[in-house]
Tab-separated table of C-alpha atoms in Angstrom:
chain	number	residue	atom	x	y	z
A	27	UNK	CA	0.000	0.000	0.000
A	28	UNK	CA	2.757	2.547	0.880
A	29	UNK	CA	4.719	1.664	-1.962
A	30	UNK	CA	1.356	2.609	-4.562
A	31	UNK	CA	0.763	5.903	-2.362
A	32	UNK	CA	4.700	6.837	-3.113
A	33	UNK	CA	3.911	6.169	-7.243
A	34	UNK	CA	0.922	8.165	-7.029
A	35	UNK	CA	2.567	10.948	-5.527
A	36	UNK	CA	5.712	10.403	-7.935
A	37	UNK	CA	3.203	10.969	-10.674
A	38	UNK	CA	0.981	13.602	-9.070
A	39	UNK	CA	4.505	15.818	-8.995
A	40	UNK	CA	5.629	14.864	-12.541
A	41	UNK	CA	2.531	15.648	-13.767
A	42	UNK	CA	2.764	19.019	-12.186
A	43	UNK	CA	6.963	19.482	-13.081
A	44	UNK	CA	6.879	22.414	-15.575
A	45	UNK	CA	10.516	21.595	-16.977
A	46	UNK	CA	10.026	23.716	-20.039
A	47	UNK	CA	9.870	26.840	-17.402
A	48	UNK	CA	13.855	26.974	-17.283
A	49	UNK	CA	14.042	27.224	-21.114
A	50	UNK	CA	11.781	30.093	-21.307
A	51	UNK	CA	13.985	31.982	-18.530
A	52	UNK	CA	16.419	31.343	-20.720
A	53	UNK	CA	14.636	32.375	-23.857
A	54	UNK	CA	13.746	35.737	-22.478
A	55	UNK	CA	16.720	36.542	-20.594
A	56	UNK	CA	18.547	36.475	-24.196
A	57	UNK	CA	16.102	38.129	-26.031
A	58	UNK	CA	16.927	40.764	-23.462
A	59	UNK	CA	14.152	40.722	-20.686
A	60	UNK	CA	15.396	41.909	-17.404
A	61	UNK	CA	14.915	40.085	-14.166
A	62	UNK	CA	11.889	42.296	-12.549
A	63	UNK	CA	10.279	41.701	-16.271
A	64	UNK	CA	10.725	37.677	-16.185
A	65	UNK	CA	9.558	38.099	-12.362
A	66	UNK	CA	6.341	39.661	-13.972
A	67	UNK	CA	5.973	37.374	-16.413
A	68	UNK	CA	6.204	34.396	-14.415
A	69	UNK	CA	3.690	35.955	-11.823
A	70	UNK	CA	1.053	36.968	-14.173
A	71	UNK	CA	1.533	32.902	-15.979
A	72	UNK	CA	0.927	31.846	-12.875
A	73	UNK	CA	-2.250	34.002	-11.499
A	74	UNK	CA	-4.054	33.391	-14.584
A	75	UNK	CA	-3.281	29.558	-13.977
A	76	UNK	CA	-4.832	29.646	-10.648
A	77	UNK	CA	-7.923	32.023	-11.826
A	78	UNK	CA	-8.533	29.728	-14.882
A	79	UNK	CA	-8.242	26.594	-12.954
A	80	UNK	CA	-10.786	27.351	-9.961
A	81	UNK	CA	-13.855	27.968	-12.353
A	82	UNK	CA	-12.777	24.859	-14.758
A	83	UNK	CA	-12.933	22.650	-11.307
A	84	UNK	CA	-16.204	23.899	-9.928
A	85	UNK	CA	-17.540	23.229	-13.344
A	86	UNK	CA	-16.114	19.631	-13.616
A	87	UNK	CA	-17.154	18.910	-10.355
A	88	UNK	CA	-20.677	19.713	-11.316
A	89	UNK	CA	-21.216	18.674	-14.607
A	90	UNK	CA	-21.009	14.888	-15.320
A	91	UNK	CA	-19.539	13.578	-18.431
């Protein structure tokens, strides 16, 4: 039992791992964005994540298939 509740974790974290977030530092950074911009950036990606995900959860939760 523990050793399925460590794999579901595992997968619950890789599924969340944004590894393509480095490159895009990396991206901006050479194209010349300075830190407090990529600071923005990163902020506002992740606010409208959050606001975008609450509503899309209510409405799967009631809502069947």
């Amino acid at each position: 039992m523990h050793r399925q509740l460590a794999k579901i974790y595992l997968f619950k974290f890789l599924d969340e791992f944004l590894l393509i977030a480095p490159f895009y530092a990396l991206y901006f950074t050479e194209s010349g964005v300075s830190a407090a911009q990529l600071a923005i950036i990163f902020a506002t990606w992740s606010v409208v994540t959050f606001i975008l995900e609450v509503p899309s959860g209510v409405i799967a939760d009631t809502y069947d298939r």
